[in-house]
PDB file of C-alpha atoms and ligand atoms in Angstrom:
ATOM      1  CA  UNK R   1       0.419   0.048  -0.101  1.00 72.00           C
ATOM      2  CA  UNK R   2       2.522   2.841   0.952  1.00 81.00           C
ATOM      3  CA  UNK R   3       5.052   1.894  -2.033  1.00 89.00           C
ATOM      4  CA  UNK R   4       1.936   2.413  -4.089  1.00 92.00           C
ATOM      5  CA  UNK R   5       0.521   5.666  -2.876  1.00 93.00           C
ATOM      6  CA  UNK R   6       4.543   7.345  -2.811  1.00 92.00           C
ATOM      7  CA  UNK R   7       4.999   6.271  -5.945  1.00 93.00           C
ATOM      8  CA  UNK R   8       1.822   8.283  -6.872  1.00 95.00           C
ATOM      9  CA  UNK R   9       2.574  10.272  -4.706  1.00 94.00           C
ATOM     10  CA  UNK R  10       6.364  10.933  -4.284  1.00 90.00           C
ATOM     11  CA  UNK R  11       5.667  11.609  -0.439  1.00 78.00           C
ATOM     12  CA  UNK R  12       3.342  11.714   2.337  1.00 73.00           C
ATOM     13  CA  UNK R  13       2.409  10.617   5.679  1.00 77.00           C
ATOM     14  CA  UNK R  14      -0.660   7.944   5.679  1.00 83.00           C
ATOM     15  CA  UNK R  15      -3.724   7.262   7.557  1.00 84.00           C
ATOM     16  CA  UNK R  16      -2.290   3.617   9.523  1.00 85.00           C
ATOM     17  CA  UNK R  17      -4.671   1.009   9.081  1.00 88.00           C
ATOM     18  CA  UNK R  18      -6.321   2.975   5.595  1.00 91.00           C
ATOM     19  CA  UNK R  19      -8.636   0.483   3.684  1.00 94.00           C
ATOM     20  CA  UNK R  20      -7.376  -1.083   1.261  1.00 94.00           C
ATOM     21  CA  UNK R  21      -7.026  -4.022  -1.038  1.00 96.00           C
ATOM     22  CA  UNK R  22      -6.417  -5.723  -4.668  1.00 96.00           C
ATOM     23  CA  UNK R  23      -8.462  -3.442  -6.501  1.00 96.00           C
ATOM     24  CA  UNK R  24      -7.079  -0.211  -5.065  1.00 96.00           C
ATOM     25  CA  UNK R  25      -3.708  -1.591  -5.949  1.00 96.00           C
ATOM     26  CA  UNK R  26      -4.483  -1.732  -9.817  1.00 96.00           C
ATOM     27  CA  UNK R  27      -6.250   1.864 -10.094  1.00 97.00           C
ATOM     28  CA  UNK R  28      -2.963   2.652  -8.597  1.00 97.00           C
ATOM     29  CA  UNK R  29      -0.936   1.369 -10.502  1.00 96.00           C
ATOM     30  CA  UNK R  30      -2.572   3.027 -13.878  1.00 98.00           C
ATOM     31  CA  UNK R  31      -0.680   4.084 -16.625  1.00 98.00           C
ATOM     32  CA  UNK R  32      -1.298   5.952 -20.356  1.00 98.00           C
ATOM     33  CA  UNK R  33       0.606   3.486 -22.475  1.00 98.00           C
ATOM     34  CA  UNK R  34       1.607   4.810 -25.611  1.00 97.00           C
ATOM     35  CA  UNK R  35       3.420   2.311 -27.547  1.00 97.00           C
ATOM     36  CA  UNK R  36       1.966  -1.431 -27.993  1.00 98.00           C
ATOM     37  CA  UNK R  37       3.356  -4.522 -29.261  1.00 97.00           C
ATOM     38  CA  UNK R  38       2.098  -6.215 -32.031  1.00 97.00           C
ATOM     39  CA  UNK R  39       0.481  -8.411 -30.443  1.00 98.00           C
ATOM     40  CA  UNK R  40      -3.546  -9.572 -30.746  1.00 97.00           C
ATOM     41  CA  UNK R  41      -6.133  -9.420 -28.539  1.00 98.00           C
ATOM     42  CA  UNK R  42      -7.149 -11.744 -27.154  1.00 98.00           C
ATOM     43  CA  UNK R  43     -10.325 -13.353 -28.369  1.00 97.00           C
ATOM     44  CA  UNK R  44     -13.531 -12.525 -27.068  1.00 98.00           C
ATOM     45  CA  UNK R  45     -11.942  -8.914 -25.031  1.00 98.00           C
ATOM     46  CA  UNK R  46     -13.537  -7.053 -26.681  1.00 98.00           C
ATOM     47  CA  UNK R  47     -16.811  -8.255 -25.281  1.00 98.00           C
ATOM     48  CA  UNK R  48     -14.970  -8.413 -21.848  1.00 98.00           C
ATOM     49  CA  UNK R  49     -14.495  -5.185 -22.052  1.00 98.00           C
ATOM     50  CA  UNK R  50     -18.177  -4.132 -23.296  1.00 98.00           C
ATOM     51  CA  UNK R  51     -19.732  -5.807 -20.637  1.00 98.00           C
ATOM     52  CA  UNK R  52     -17.096  -3.670 -17.814  1.00 98.00           C
ATOM     53  CA  UNK R  53     -18.056  -0.525 -19.355  1.00 99.00           C
ATOM     54  CA  UNK R  54     -22.236  -1.373 -19.981  1.00 98.00           C
ATOM     55  CA  UNK R  55     -22.575  -2.257 -16.510  1.00 98.00           C
ATOM     56  CA  UNK R  56     -20.972   1.354 -15.094  1.00 98.00           C
ATOM     57  CA  UNK R  57     -23.798   3.328 -14.122  1.00 98.00           C
ATOM     58  CA  UNK R  58     -25.520   5.723 -16.466  1.00 98.00           C
ATOM     59  CA  UNK R  59     -27.989   8.886 -15.817  1.00 98.00           C
ATOM     60  CA  UNK R  60     -31.525   7.573 -14.739  1.00 98.00           C
ATOM     61  CA  UNK R  61     -30.402   4.141 -17.198  1.00 98.00           C
ATOM     62  CA  UNK R  62     -30.492   5.956 -20.184  1.00 98.00           C
ATOM     63  CA  UNK R  63     -27.636   3.819 -21.729  1.00 98.00           C
ATOM     64  CA  UNK R  64     -27.614   7.557 -23.492  1.00 98.00           C
ATOM     65  CA  UNK R  65     -23.360   5.873 -25.718  1.00 98.00           C
ATOM     66  CA  UNK R  66     -22.652   4.010 -27.609  1.00 98.00           C
ATOM     67  CA  UNK R  67     -19.165   2.439 -28.239  1.00 98.00           C
ATOM     68  CA  UNK R  68     -17.207   2.093 -31.561  1.00 98.00           C
ATOM     69  CA  UNK R  69     -13.987  -0.433 -32.160  1.00 98.00           C
ATOM     70  CA  UNK R  70     -11.699  -0.185 -34.743  1.00 98.00           C
ATOM     71  CA  UNK R  71      -9.203  -2.948 -35.734  1.00 98.00           C
ATOM     72  CA  UNK R  72      -9.192  -1.918 -40.053  1.00 98.00           C
ATOM     73  CA  UNK R  73      -5.600  -0.207 -40.126  1.00 98.00           C
ATOM     74  CA  UNK R  74      -6.335   2.072 -42.981  1.00 98.00           C
ATOM     75  CA  UNK R  75      -9.009   3.705 -40.883  1.00 98.00           C
ATOM     76  CA  UNK R  76      -7.119   4.214 -37.410  1.00 98.00           C
ATOM     77  CA  UNK R  77      -4.807   5.425 -39.808  1.00 98.00           C
ATOM     78  CA  UNK R  78      -7.052   7.759 -41.131  1.00 98.00           C
ATOM     79  CA  UNK R  79      -7.758   8.574 -37.778  1.00 98.00           C
ATOM     80  CA  UNK R  80      -5.152   9.516 -35.979  1.00 98.00           C
ATOM     81  CA  UNK R  81      -3.949  11.688 -39.058  1.00 98.00           C
ATOM     82  CA  UNK R  82      -7.322  13.566 -37.704  1.00 98.00           C
ATOM     83  CA  UNK R  83      -5.926  13.496 -34.301  1.00 98.00           C
ATOM     84  CA  UNK R  84      -2.800  15.016 -34.267  1.00 97.00           C
ATOM     85  CA  UNK R  85      -0.888  12.115 -35.969  1.00 97.00           C
ATOM     86  CA  UNK R  86      -0.666  10.318 -32.507  1.00 98.00           C
ATOM     87  CA  UNK R  87       1.829   7.369 -33.680  1.00 97.00           C
ATOM     88  CA  UNK R  88       0.147   5.255 -30.994  1.00 98.00           C
ATOM     89  CA  UNK R  89      -3.353   4.807 -32.693  1.00 98.00           C
ATOM     90  CA  UNK R  90      -1.516   3.390 -35.708  1.00 98.00           C
ATOM     91  CA  UNK R  91       0.341   0.167 -33.100  1.00 98.00           C
ATOM     92  CA  UNK R  92      -2.586  -0.732 -30.880  1.00 98.00           C
ATOM     93  CA  UNK R  93      -4.796  -4.073 -32.082  1.00 98.00           C
ATOM     94  CA  UNK R  94      -8.014  -2.385 -31.469  1.00 98.00           C
ATOM     95  CA  UNK R  95      -8.792   1.523 -30.749  1.00 98.00           C
ATOM     96  CA  UNK R  96     -11.941   2.660 -29.493  1.00 99.00           C
ATOM     97  CA  UNK R  97     -14.182   5.553 -29.685  1.00 99.00           C
ATOM     98  CA  UNK R  98     -16.880   6.342 -26.921  1.00 99.00           C
ATOM     99  CA  UNK R  99     -19.780   7.932 -28.155  1.00 98.00           C
ATOM    100  CA  UNK R 100     -22.535  10.535 -26.183  1.00 98.00           C
ATOM    101  CA  UNK R 101     -25.723   8.937 -28.167  1.00 98.00           C
ATOM    102  CA  UNK R 102     -29.338   9.570 -28.218  1.00 98.00           C
ATOM    103  CA  UNK R 103     -30.027   9.068 -31.572  1.00 98.00           C
ATOM    104  CA  UNK R 104     -30.700   5.587 -29.734  1.00 98.00           C
ATOM    105  CA  UNK R 105     -33.319   6.668 -27.886  1.00 98.00           C
ATOM    106  CA  UNK R 106     -34.503  10.072 -30.563  1.00 98.00           C
ATOM    107  CA  UNK R 107     -35.178   6.362 -32.993  1.00 98.00           C
ATOM    108  CA  UNK R 108     -37.637   5.143 -30.010  1.00 98.00           C
ATOM    109  CA  UNK R 109     -39.395   8.199 -30.382  1.00 98.00           C
ATOM    110  CA  UNK R 110     -40.371   8.661 -33.405  1.00 98.00           C
ATOM    111  CA  UNK R 111     -41.460   4.888 -33.614  1.00 98.00           C
ATOM    112  CA  UNK R 112     -43.895   6.532 -30.674  1.00 98.00           C
ATOM    113  CA  UNK R 113     -44.456   9.514 -32.495  1.00 98.00           C
ATOM    114  CA  UNK R 114     -42.579  12.301 -30.560  1.00 98.00           C
ATOM    115  CA  UNK R 115     -41.022  13.879 -30.730  1.00 97.00           C
ATOM    116  CA  UNK R 116     -38.006  14.696 -28.405  1.00 97.00           C
ATOM    117  CA  UNK R 117     -37.315  18.154 -26.677  1.00 96.00           C
ATOM    118  CA  UNK R 118     -34.489  17.753 -23.592  1.00 97.00           C
ATOM    119  CA  UNK R 119     -32.015  16.484 -26.202  1.00 96.00           C
ATOM    120  CA  UNK R 120     -31.313  20.740 -27.229  1.00 96.00           C
ATOM    121  CA  UNK R 121     -30.486  21.190 -23.597  1.00 97.00           C
ATOM    122  CA  UNK R 122     -26.640  21.079 -22.803  1.00 97.00           C
ATOM    123  CA  UNK R 123     -27.624  19.468 -19.784  1.00 97.00           C
ATOM    124  CA  UNK R 124     -28.377  15.887 -22.376  1.00 97.00           C
ATOM    125  CA  UNK R 125     -24.772  16.468 -23.773  1.00 97.00           C
ATOM    126  CA  UNK R 126     -23.333  16.511 -20.501  1.00 98.00           C
ATOM    127  CA  UNK R 127     -25.375  13.330 -19.954  1.00 98.00           C
ATOM    128  CA  UNK R 128     -24.509  11.375 -22.521  1.00 98.00           C
ATOM    129  CA  UNK R 129     -21.057  11.996 -22.461  1.00 98.00           C
ATOM    130  CA  UNK R 130     -20.762  11.801 -18.469  1.00 98.00           C
ATOM    131  CA  UNK R 131     -22.605   7.981 -19.241  1.00 98.00           C
ATOM    132  CA  UNK R 132     -19.750   7.825 -22.470  1.00 98.00           C
ATOM    133  CA  UNK R 133     -16.980   8.155 -19.261  1.00 99.00           C
ATOM    134  CA  UNK R 134     -17.948   6.334 -17.031  1.00 99.00           C
ATOM    135  CA  UNK R 135     -17.884   3.429 -19.476  1.00 99.00           C
ATOM    136  CA  UNK R 136     -14.598   4.337 -20.910  1.00 99.00           C
ATOM    137  CA  UNK R 137     -12.611   4.220 -17.046  1.00 98.00           C
ATOM    138  CA  UNK R 138     -15.139   0.674 -15.745  1.00 98.00           C
ATOM    139  CA  UNK R 139     -14.023  -0.496 -19.041  1.00 99.00           C
ATOM    140  CA  UNK R 140     -10.117   0.797 -18.581  1.00 98.00           C
ATOM    141  CA  UNK R 141     -10.456  -0.815 -15.394  1.00 98.00           C
ATOM    142  CA  UNK R 142     -10.805  -3.983 -16.636  1.00 98.00           C
ATOM    143  CA  UNK R 143      -8.560  -3.887 -19.566  1.00 98.00           C
ATOM    144  CA  UNK R 144      -5.400  -2.908 -16.606  1.00 98.00           C
ATOM    145  CA  UNK R 145      -7.018  -5.851 -14.978  1.00 97.00           C
ATOM    146  CA  UNK R 146      -5.598  -8.588 -17.325  1.00 98.00           C
ATOM    147  CA  UNK R 147      -2.663  -6.577 -18.309  1.00 97.00           C
ATOM    148  CA  UNK R 148      -3.702  -4.652 -20.775  1.00 98.00           C
ATOM    149  CA  UNK R 149      -2.793  -0.263 -21.401  1.00 98.00           C
ATOM    150  CA  UNK R 150      -4.853   2.059 -23.063  1.00 98.00           C
ATOM    151  CA  UNK R 151      -4.877   5.845 -23.324  1.00 98.00           C
ATOM    152  CA  UNK R 152      -7.912   7.699 -23.770  1.00 98.00           C
ATOM    153  CA  UNK R 153      -7.965  10.015 -27.406  1.00 98.00           C
ATOM    154  CA  UNK R 154      -9.358  13.847 -26.540  1.00 98.00           C
ATOM    155  CA  UNK R 155      -7.778  14.743 -29.557  1.00 98.00           C
ATOM    156  CA  UNK R 156     -10.291  12.664 -31.854  1.00 98.00           C
ATOM    157  CA  UNK R 157     -12.300  16.493 -30.754  1.00 98.00           C
ATOM    158  CA  UNK R 158      -9.678  18.327 -33.062  1.00 97.00           C
ATOM    159  CA  UNK R 159     -11.401  18.070 -36.120  1.00 97.00           C
ATOM    160  CA  UNK R 160     -15.189  16.461 -34.761  1.00 98.00           C
ATOM    161  CA  UNK R 161     -16.746  17.520 -38.314  1.00 98.00           C
ATOM    162  CA  UNK R 162     -14.276  14.551 -40.068  1.00 98.00           C
ATOM    163  CA  UNK R 163     -14.017  11.810 -37.795  1.00 98.00           C
ATOM    164  CA  UNK R 164     -17.729  11.999 -37.943  1.00 98.00           C
ATOM    165  CA  UNK R 165     -17.746  11.844 -41.292  1.00 98.00           C
ATOM    166  CA  UNK R 166     -15.106   9.144 -41.139  1.00 98.00           C
ATOM    167  CA  UNK R 167     -17.446   7.194 -38.596  1.00 98.00           C
ATOM    168  CA  UNK R 168     -20.543   7.857 -40.407  1.00 98.00           C
ATOM    169  CA  UNK R 169     -21.759   8.932 -37.259  1.00 98.00           C
ATOM    170  CA  UNK R 170     -25.848  10.439 -37.714  1.00 98.00           C
ATOM    171  CA  UNK R 171     -26.642  13.456 -35.455  1.00 98.00           C
ATOM    172  CA  UNK R 172     -27.211  13.335 -31.810  1.00 98.00           C
ATOM    173  CA  UNK R 173     -24.201  11.269 -31.293  1.00 98.00           C
ATOM    174  CA  UNK R 174     -20.410  12.580 -30.913  1.00 97.00           C
ATOM    175  CA  UNK R 175     -17.407  10.987 -30.041  1.00 98.00           C
ATOM    176  CA  UNK R 176     -16.052  12.019 -26.942  1.00 98.00           C
ATOM    177  CA  UNK R 177     -12.728  10.240 -26.717  1.00 98.00           C
ATOM    178  CA  UNK R 178     -11.101   7.822 -28.935  1.00 98.00           C
ATOM    179  CA  UNK R 179      -9.238   4.738 -26.467  1.00 99.00           C
ATOM    180  CA  UNK R 180      -5.989   2.787 -27.818  1.00 98.00           C
ATOM    181  CA  UNK R 181      -5.867  -0.334 -26.089  1.00 98.00           C
ATOM    182  CA  UNK R 182      -3.201  -2.862 -26.825  1.00 98.00           C
ATOM    183  CA  UNK R 183       0.006  -4.711 -24.420  1.00 98.00           C
ATOM    184  CA  UNK R 184       1.720  -2.202 -23.625  1.00 98.00           C
ATOM    185  CA  UNK R 185       5.835  -2.461 -25.140  1.00 97.00           C
ATOM    186  CA  UNK R 186       7.392  -3.127 -21.395  1.00 95.00           C
ATOM    187  CA  UNK R 187      10.450  -1.529 -23.281  1.00 95.00           C
ATOM    188  CA  UNK R 188       9.058   1.444 -23.338  1.00 93.00           C
ATOM    189  CA  UNK R 189       6.763   1.352 -20.055  1.00 86.00           C
ATOM    190  CA  UNK R 190       5.917   5.136 -18.754  1.00 84.00           C
ATOM    191  CA  UNK R 191       5.868   5.030 -14.808  1.00 92.00           C
ATOM    192  CA  UNK R 192       3.713   5.646 -13.172  1.00 96.00           C
ATOM    193  CA  UNK R 193       3.006   9.730 -13.514  1.00 97.00           C
ATOM    194  CA  UNK R 194       2.809  11.528  -9.896  1.00 96.00           C
ATOM    195  CA  UNK R 195      -0.495  13.341  -8.993  1.00 97.00           C
ATOM    196  CA  UNK R 196      -0.787  17.181  -7.004  1.00 96.00           C
ATOM    197  CA  UNK R 197      -0.670  16.575  -3.415  1.00 94.00           C
ATOM    198  CA  UNK R 198      -3.819  15.376  -1.606  1.00 93.00           C
ATOM    199  CA  UNK R 199      -4.379  18.239   0.381  1.00 91.00           C
ATOM    200  CA  UNK R 200      -5.187  20.879  -2.342  1.00 93.00           C
ATOM    201  CA  UNK R 201      -7.497  18.473  -4.569  1.00 94.00           C
ATOM    202  CA  UNK R 202      -9.740  17.025  -1.335  1.00 93.00           C
ATOM    203  CA  UNK R 203     -11.995  20.153  -0.006  1.00 92.00           C
ATOM    204  CA  UNK R 204     -14.322  19.525   3.366  1.00 92.00           C
ATOM    205  CA  UNK R 205     -17.768  20.537   4.285  1.00 94.00           C
ATOM    206  CA  UNK R 206     -17.427  24.183   1.375  1.00 94.00           C
ATOM    207  CA  UNK R 207     -14.845  25.223  -0.662  1.00 93.00           C
ATOM    208  CA  UNK R 208     -11.712  26.549   1.160  1.00 85.00           C
ATOM    209  CA  UNK R 209      -9.221  28.211   0.223  1.00 74.00           C
ATOM    210  CA  UNK R 210      -6.117  25.913   0.824  1.00 67.00           C
ATOM    211  CA  UNK R 211      -2.612  26.690   1.573  1.00 81.00           C
ATOM    212  CA  UNK R 212      -2.193  25.244  -1.607  1.00 91.00           C
ATOM    213  CA  UNK R 213       1.476  27.650  -3.386  1.00 93.00           C
ATOM    214  CA  UNK R 214       3.384  25.810  -0.958  1.00 93.00           C
ATOM    215  CA  UNK R 215       2.204  22.275  -2.248  1.00 94.00           C
ATOM    216  CA  UNK R 216       1.584  22.981  -5.427  1.00 96.00           C
ATOM    217  CA  UNK R 217       5.320  24.031  -5.811  1.00 96.00           C
ATOM    218  CA  UNK R 218       6.325  21.174  -4.368  1.00 94.00           C
ATOM    219  CA  UNK R 219       4.214  19.492  -6.936  1.00 96.00           C
ATOM    220  CA  UNK R 220       6.014  20.828 -10.102  1.00 96.00           C
ATOM    221  CA  UNK R 221       9.080  19.664  -8.440  1.00 94.00           C
ATOM    222  CA  UNK R 222       8.215  15.775  -7.986  1.00 93.00           C
ATOM    223  CA  UNK R 223       6.763  16.193 -11.499  1.00 95.00           C
ATOM    224  CA  UNK R 224      10.293  17.899 -13.327  1.00 94.00           C
ATOM    225  CA  UNK R 225      11.500  14.991 -11.430  1.00 93.00           C
ATOM    226  CA  UNK R 226       9.534  12.231 -12.873  1.00 94.00           C
ATOM    227  CA  UNK R 227       9.963  13.977 -15.974  1.00 94.00           C
ATOM    228  CA  UNK R 228      13.264  13.847 -16.236  1.00 93.00           C
ATOM    229  CA  UNK R 229      13.538  10.114 -15.646  1.00 92.00           C
ATOM    230  CA  UNK R 230      11.297   9.485 -18.474  1.00 92.00           C
ATOM    231  CA  UNK R 231      13.399  11.600 -20.568  1.00 92.00           C
ATOM    232  CA  UNK R 232      11.774  14.873 -21.132  1.00 91.00           C
ATOM    233  CA  UNK R 233      11.657  18.466 -20.706  1.00 89.00           C
ATOM    234  CA  UNK R 234       8.235  19.041 -20.279  1.00 87.00           C
ATOM    235  CA  UNK R 235       8.271  21.775 -18.105  1.00 85.00           C
ATOM    236  CA  UNK R 236       6.133  21.591 -14.253  1.00 92.00           C
ATOM    237  CA  UNK R 237       2.541  20.699 -14.182  1.00 97.00           C
ATOM    238  CA  UNK R 238       1.768  24.357 -13.258  1.00 97.00           C
ATOM    239  CA  UNK R 239       3.859  26.163 -16.530  1.00 95.00           C
ATOM    240  CA  UNK R 240       2.320  23.420 -18.551  1.00 94.00           C
ATOM    241  CA  UNK R 241      -1.474  23.330 -16.799  1.00 96.00           C
ATOM    242  CA  UNK R 242      -1.764  27.761 -17.669  1.00 96.00           C
ATOM    243  CA  UNK R 243       0.143  27.318 -20.854  1.00 94.00           C
ATOM    244  CA  UNK R 244      -2.206  24.181 -22.111  1.00 93.00           C
ATOM    245  CA  UNK R 245      -5.138  26.501 -21.157  1.00 94.00           C
ATOM    246  CA  UNK R 246      -3.687  30.121 -21.868  1.00 94.00           C
ATOM    247  CA  UNK R 247      -5.234  30.678 -25.384  1.00 91.00           C
ATOM    248  CA  UNK R 248      -7.321  28.837 -28.087  1.00 91.00           C
ATOM    249  CA  UNK R 249      -4.315  27.409 -29.999  1.00 90.00           C
ATOM    250  CA  UNK R 250      -3.630  24.272 -27.751  1.00 91.00           C
ATOM    251  CA  UNK R 251      -7.620  23.459 -28.866  1.00 94.00           C
ATOM    252  CA  UNK R 252      -5.988  22.537 -31.675  1.00 93.00           C
ATOM    253  CA  UNK R 253      -9.468  23.012 -33.222  1.00 94.00           C
ATOM    254  CA  UNK R 254     -11.745  22.360 -30.557  1.00 94.00           C
ATOM    255  CA  UNK R 255     -12.432  26.136 -30.321  1.00 93.00           C
ATOM    256  CA  UNK R 256     -15.088  25.029 -33.286  1.00 94.00           C
ATOM    257  CA  UNK R 257     -17.075  21.583 -32.122  1.00 95.00           C
ATOM    258  CA  UNK R 258     -19.664  24.068 -30.563  1.00 96.00           C
ATOM    259  CA  UNK R 259     -20.133  24.800 -33.792  1.00 96.00           C
ATOM    260  CA  UNK R 260     -19.738  20.455 -34.838  1.00 96.00           C
ATOM    261  CA  UNK R 261     -22.097  19.850 -31.904  1.00 96.00           C
ATOM    262  CA  UNK R 262     -25.100  21.827 -33.176  1.00 96.00           C
ATOM    263  CA  UNK R 263     -24.865  20.200 -36.593  1.00 96.00           C
ATOM    264  CA  UNK R 264     -25.561  17.211 -34.709  1.00 96.00           C
ATOM    265  CA  UNK R 265     -28.301  18.375 -33.737  1.00 96.00           C
ATOM    266  CA  UNK R 266     -26.672  18.822 -29.745  1.00 96.00           C
ATOM    267  CA  UNK R 267     -27.394  22.268 -29.530  1.00 94.00           C
ATOM    268  CA  UNK R 268     -26.503  23.356 -26.111  1.00 94.00           C
ATOM    269  CA  UNK R 269     -29.132  26.223 -25.309  1.00 94.00           C
TER     270      UNK R 269
HETATM  271  C1  FMN H   1     -10.213  12.608 -21.401  1.00 86.01           C
HETATM  272  C2  FMN H   1      -8.703  12.361 -21.798  1.00 86.01           C
HETATM  273  C3  FMN H   1      -8.229  12.540 -23.155  1.00 86.01           C
HETATM  274  C4  FMN H   1      -6.531  12.235 -23.650  1.00 86.01           C
HETATM  275  N1  FMN H   1      -5.865  12.213 -24.822  1.00 86.01           N
HETATM  276  C5  FMN H   1      -5.298  12.060 -25.309  1.00 86.01           C
HETATM  277  C6  FMN H   1      -3.996  12.124 -25.373  1.00 86.01           C
HETATM  278  O1  FMN H   1      -4.546  12.587 -27.183  1.00 86.01           O
HETATM  279  N2  FMN H   1      -3.518  12.031 -26.459  1.00 86.01           N
HETATM  280  C7  FMN H   1      -2.613  11.246 -25.364  1.00 86.01           C
HETATM  281  O2  FMN H   1      -0.684  10.514 -25.815  1.00 86.01           O
HETATM  282  N3  FMN H   1      -2.795  11.121 -24.502  1.00 86.01           N
HETATM  283  C8  FMN H   1      -4.105  12.056 -23.541  1.00 86.01           C
HETATM  284  N4  FMN H   1      -4.614  11.503 -22.663  1.00 86.01           N
HETATM  285  C9  FMN H   1      -3.773  11.147 -21.871  1.00 86.01           C
HETATM  286  C10 FMN H   1      -3.675  12.107 -20.376  1.00 86.01           C
HETATM  287  O3  FMN H   1      -2.044  12.877 -20.933  1.00 86.01           O
HETATM  288  C11 FMN H   1      -3.196  11.354 -19.313  1.00 86.01           C
HETATM  289  O4  FMN H   1      -3.835  10.676 -18.562  1.00 86.01           O
HETATM  290  C12 FMN H   1      -2.280  12.104 -18.235  1.00 86.01           C
HETATM  291  O5  FMN H   1      -1.003  12.874 -18.564  1.00 86.01           O
HETATM  292  C13 FMN H   1      -1.526  11.742 -16.074  1.00 86.01           C
HETATM  293  O6  FMN H   1      -1.326  10.111 -17.223  1.00 86.01           O
HETATM  294  P1  FMN H   1      -1.075   8.694 -17.027  1.00 86.01           P
HETATM  295  O7  FMN H   1      -2.389   7.851 -17.957  1.00 86.01           O
HETATM  296  O8  FMN H   1      -0.145   8.466 -17.154  1.00 86.01           O
HETATM  297  O9  FMN H   1      -1.703   8.978 -14.970  1.00 86.01           O
HETATM  298  C14 FMN H   1      -6.233  12.074 -22.731  1.00 86.01           C
HETATM  299  C15 FMN H   1      -6.392  11.601 -21.076  1.00 86.01           C
HETATM  300  C16 FMN H   1      -7.967  11.874 -20.671  1.00 86.01           C
HETATM  301  C17 FMN H   1      -8.463  11.457 -19.388  1.00 86.01           C
END
């Protein structure tokens, strides 16, 4: 327990006897995988991952999400190009696209001769996207427990209209993110990336103003050490995070999402 916590936070004192088990141990081992072996997944893996995903909680049992599984190398290559040319999309044997999907319920409404009013509102986009994210994370936990690795691909939204076109997504369907799945190349495996100290993230009862600066400074040191160990010259967390949100240029095309979503009938009123 303490070695996993120390790896995740690189510091800290932990309460004696805090609850712990092998599921939590496995969650703390998570790392994104960006280098895959050329090795197929065991037969039936997709079905196991989907069962884990479908077991996640879902808002009002709407199950307002779908999964698109892509194995065709040519399609993976086209998607890789659309998503910032990320080589791991080509390399992974399986590329999953997690879809917010209100179209299935819309089809039921049409059968019942009813016109849906709610999809035009922002909350419906949130509901379906949150559903898709919870399902995806269940699949990630499941695949990691099977010795597989993955990395989320938010850059799938960089060229949203082209991705919708490539995947032939109907109205009321939105690709929230992709997920590469495969066996990690053990020679290029990343270490566990440290996270912010718990005192920075945790508020009790109301949102306080924690004494966070010293703790963020400490974290910047920990993450800088992590990046150095990985042979990367990435700046500190505080610099990197501010830079990422500083201007719309770092959105890499995602600044147009709202307009494309409106075309998909997610009006966001
Ligand atoms: C919604 C989402 C989108 C992401 N998109 C990308 C991506 O496009 N490319 C990538 O290499 N990593 C992507 N990541 C992975 C994050 O960079 C990674 O989770 C983060 O740096 C923490 O590292 P760790 O997962 O190894 O702990 C994404 C993660 C999430 C949750």
